Coordinates of C-alpha atoms and ligand atoms in Angstrom, one line a residue:
M1 CA 0.0 0.0 0.0
E2 CA 1.2 3.5 -0.7
L3 CA 1.6 5.5 2.4
K4 CA 0.0 8.5 0.7
K5 CA -3.3 6.6 0.4
S6 CA -3.2 4.8 3.8
E7 CA -5.0 5.4 7.1
T8 CA -1.5 5.6 8.6
I9 CA -0.8 8.9 6.9
K10 CA -3.9 10.3 8.5
N11 CA -2.8 8.9 11.9
L12 CA 0.6 10.6 11.3
A13 CA -1.2 13.9 10.7
R14 CA -3.3 13.3 13.8
A15 CA -0.2 12.5 15.8
F16 CA 1.6 15.6 14.5
A17 CA -1.3 17.8 15.5
G18 CA -1.5 16.2 18.9
E19 CA 2.2 16.5 19.6
C20 CA 2.2 20.2 18.6
Q21 CA -0.7 20.9 20.9
A22 CA 1.0 19.0 23.8
G23 CA 4.2 21.0 23.1
A24 CA 2.2 24.3 23.2
R25 CA 0.2 23.4 26.3
Y26 CA 3.5 22.6 28.2
Q27 CA 4.9 25.9 27.2
F28 CA 1.8 27.7 28.4
L29 CA 2.0 25.7 31.7
R30 CA 5.7 26.5 32.0
K31 CA 4.9 30.2 31.9
Q32 CA 2.4 29.7 34.7
A33 CA 5.0 27.8 36.7
M34 CA 7.4 30.7 36.3
Q35 CA 4.8 33.2 37.5
K36 CA 4.3 31.0 40.5
Q37 CA 8.0 31.1 41.3
L38 CA 8.5 27.4 40.5
P39 CA 11.4 27.6 38.1
Y40 CA 12.4 23.9 38.5
V41 CA 8.9 22.7 37.7
A42 CA 9.1 25.1 34.7
D43 CA 12.4 23.4 33.7
I44 CA 10.7 20.0 33.7
L45 CA 7.9 21.4 31.5
K46 CA 10.4 22.9 29.1
L47 CA 12.0 19.5 28.8
L48 CA 8.6 17.8 28.1
A49 CA 7.7 20.5 25.6
T50 CA 11.0 19.8 23.8
N51 CA 10.3 16.1 23.7
E52 CA 6.8 16.7 22.2
M53 CA 8.1 19.0 19.5
A54 CA 10.7 16.3 18.7
H55 CA 7.9 13.8 18.4
A56 CA 6.1 16.2 16.1
K57 CA 9.1 16.5 13.9
V58 CA 9.4 12.7 13.6
W59 CA 5.8 12.5 12.3
F60 CA 6.2 15.7 10.1
D61 CA 9.3 14.4 8.5
I62 CA 7.7 11.0 7.6
I63 CA 4.7 12.8 6.1
V64 CA 6.7 15.3 4.0
G65 CA 9.2 12.7 3.0
C66 CA 6.8 10.0 1.9
S67 CA 6.1 11.4 -1.6
R68 CA 8.2 13.1 -4.3
K69 CA 5.1 14.9 -5.2
L70 CA 4.0 17.6 -2.7
I71 CA 1.2 16.5 -0.4
E72 CA -0.7 19.7 -0.2
N73 CA -3.3 18.8 2.3
I74 CA -4.3 15.9 4.6
E75 CA -7.9 15.9 5.8
I76 CA -8.5 14.3 9.1
T77 CA -11.2 14.1 11.8
A78 CA -9.8 13.9 15.3
G79 CA -10.5 15.0 18.8
Y80 CA -8.0 16.8 21.0
P81 CA -8.1 17.5 24.8
Y82 CA -9.2 21.0 25.9
K83 CA -9.7 20.3 29.6
C84 CA -9.5 23.3 31.8
G85 CA -8.8 23.9 35.5
N86 CA -6.5 25.6 37.9
F87 CA -2.7 25.2 37.9
E88 CA -2.8 21.9 39.8
Q89 CA -5.7 20.5 37.9
R90 CA -3.8 21.1 34.6
F91 CA -1.1 18.7 35.8
V92 CA -3.8 16.1 36.4
N93 CA -5.2 16.8 32.9
E94 CA -1.8 16.3 31.3
M95 CA -1.2 13.1 33.3
E96 CA -4.5 11.8 31.8
N97 CA -3.6 13.0 28.3
E98 CA -0.2 11.3 28.4
K99 CA -1.8 8.1 29.7
S100 CA -4.3 8.0 26.9
E101 CA -1.5 8.6 24.3
A102 CA 0.6 5.9 25.9
Q103 CA -2.1 3.3 26.5
S104 CA -4.6 3.8 23.6
I105 CA -3.8 6.3 20.9
Y106 CA -0.3 5.3 19.9
P107 CA -0.9 1.6 20.4
E108 CA -3.9 1.8 18.1
F109 CA -1.9 3.8 15.5
A110 CA 0.8 1.2 15.7
K111 CA -1.7 -1.6 15.1
V112 CA -3.1 0.1 12.0
A113 CA 0.4 0.8 10.6
Q114 CA 1.4 -2.8 11.2
K115 CA -1.8 -4.0 9.4
E116 CA -1.0 -1.7 6.4
G117 CA 2.5 -3.0 6.2
F118 CA 4.4 0.1 7.6
D119 CA 6.5 -1.8 10.1
E120 CA 9.0 1.1 10.7
I121 CA 6.3 3.6 11.4
A122 CA 4.6 1.1 13.7
K123 CA 7.9 0.7 15.6
K124 CA 8.1 4.5 16.0
F125 CA 4.5 4.8 17.2
K126 CA 5.4 2.2 19.8
M127 CA 8.6 4.0 20.8
V128 CA 6.8 7.3 21.3
A129 CA 4.2 5.5 23.3
E130 CA 7.0 4.4 25.7
V131 CA 8.1 8.0 26.1
E132 CA 4.6 9.2 26.8
K133 CA 4.4 6.5 29.5
V134 CA 7.4 8.1 31.2
H135 CA 5.8 11.6 30.7
A136 CA 2.6 10.3 32.4
K137 CA 4.8 9.0 35.3
I138 CA 6.5 12.4 35.7
F139 CA 3.1 14.2 35.8
E140 CA 1.8 11.6 38.2
Q141 CA 4.6 12.2 40.7
L142 CA 4.2 16.0 40.4
V143 CA 0.5 15.7 40.9
Q144 CA 1.0 13.5 44.0
K145 CA 3.6 15.9 45.5
M146 CA 1.4 19.0 44.8
Q147 CA -1.7 17.4 46.3
E148 CA 0.2 16.3 49.5
D149 CA 2.0 19.7 49.5
K150 CA 5.3 17.7 49.4
L151 CA 7.2 19.4 46.6
Y152 CA 9.8 20.6 49.1
S153 CA 9.4 18.4 52.1
S154 CA 9.7 14.7 52.7
D155 CA 8.9 12.2 55.5
K156 CA 12.5 11.0 55.5
S157 CA 15.8 12.9 55.3
T158 CA 16.5 13.9 51.7
V159 CA 19.3 15.6 49.9
W160 CA 17.9 18.9 48.5
V161 CA 19.7 20.5 45.6
C162 CA 19.4 24.1 44.4
S163 CA 19.1 23.9 40.6
E164 CA 20.6 27.4 40.3
C165 CA 23.8 27.2 42.3
G166 CA 24.1 23.5 43.2
Y167 CA 24.0 24.0 46.9
Q168 CA 23.0 20.8 48.8
H169 CA 21.6 20.1 52.2
S170 CA 20.0 17.1 53.8
G171 CA 17.0 17.2 55.9
K172 CA 13.2 16.6 55.8
E173 CA 12.6 20.1 54.4
A174 CA 14.2 22.2 51.8
W175 CA 15.1 25.8 52.5
K176 CA 12.7 28.7 51.8
V177 CA 15.4 30.7 50.2
C178 CA 18.7 29.2 49.1
P179 CA 21.3 30.1 51.7
L180 CA 24.0 30.3 49.1
C181 CA 22.5 32.1 46.0
S182 CA 19.1 33.4 47.4
A183 CA 17.2 31.6 44.7
P184 CA 13.5 31.0 45.7
Q185 CA 12.4 27.6 47.1
G186 CA 11.0 26.8 43.6
A187 CA 14.5 26.4 42.3
V188 CA 15.0 23.4 44.6
K189 CA 15.1 20.2 42.5
V190 CA 11.8 18.3 43.1
Q191 CA 12.5 14.7 44.1
I192 CA 11.0 12.8 41.2
E193 CA 12.2 10.0 38.9
M194 CA 12.7 11.3 35.4
Q195 CA 12.9 8.0 33.7
Ligands
LIG201 FE1 4.9 13.2 22.5
LIG202 FE1 4.4 13.3 26.2

């Protein structure tokens, strides 16, 4: 089957749109995190936005590279998340969005690609699903810490690190203002697994 005439090319276009939107939402949320004096959380969101734009480029490159003749337009029908809510709720929303990408959207796209004979594309859909699974886990940890008000405190002694100057200190609670560089508490590295 020619990719140009497949359902897979539509799924690539759907995926491209979805990744661009996730990348945009994470940049919007990053701005909010900066306004809330949470620069380290903002750094995490920047990294996630970078990942999503890289995913978008993978799909875009496959689409524009699939035909010598210019593809002028791809018509798709698709739904995308527009959940609203306050700052914390938006992390919950993104956790859910990432889970649905990892657990249903990309696996379904991979299945269709496989059926249509595009093994390499199927493999990439599965690889991105794995990344989204990690993203969901990152959001899940942030949500849990925010809900328990534990971004900067812990039940056990923890090594807290300032993401600005590298100052470290162990204890159950991080400082309010970095004693070395005076960065706000939000610059303290949040204790979450990033992989
Ligand atoms: Fe992505
Ligand atoms: Fe993601």
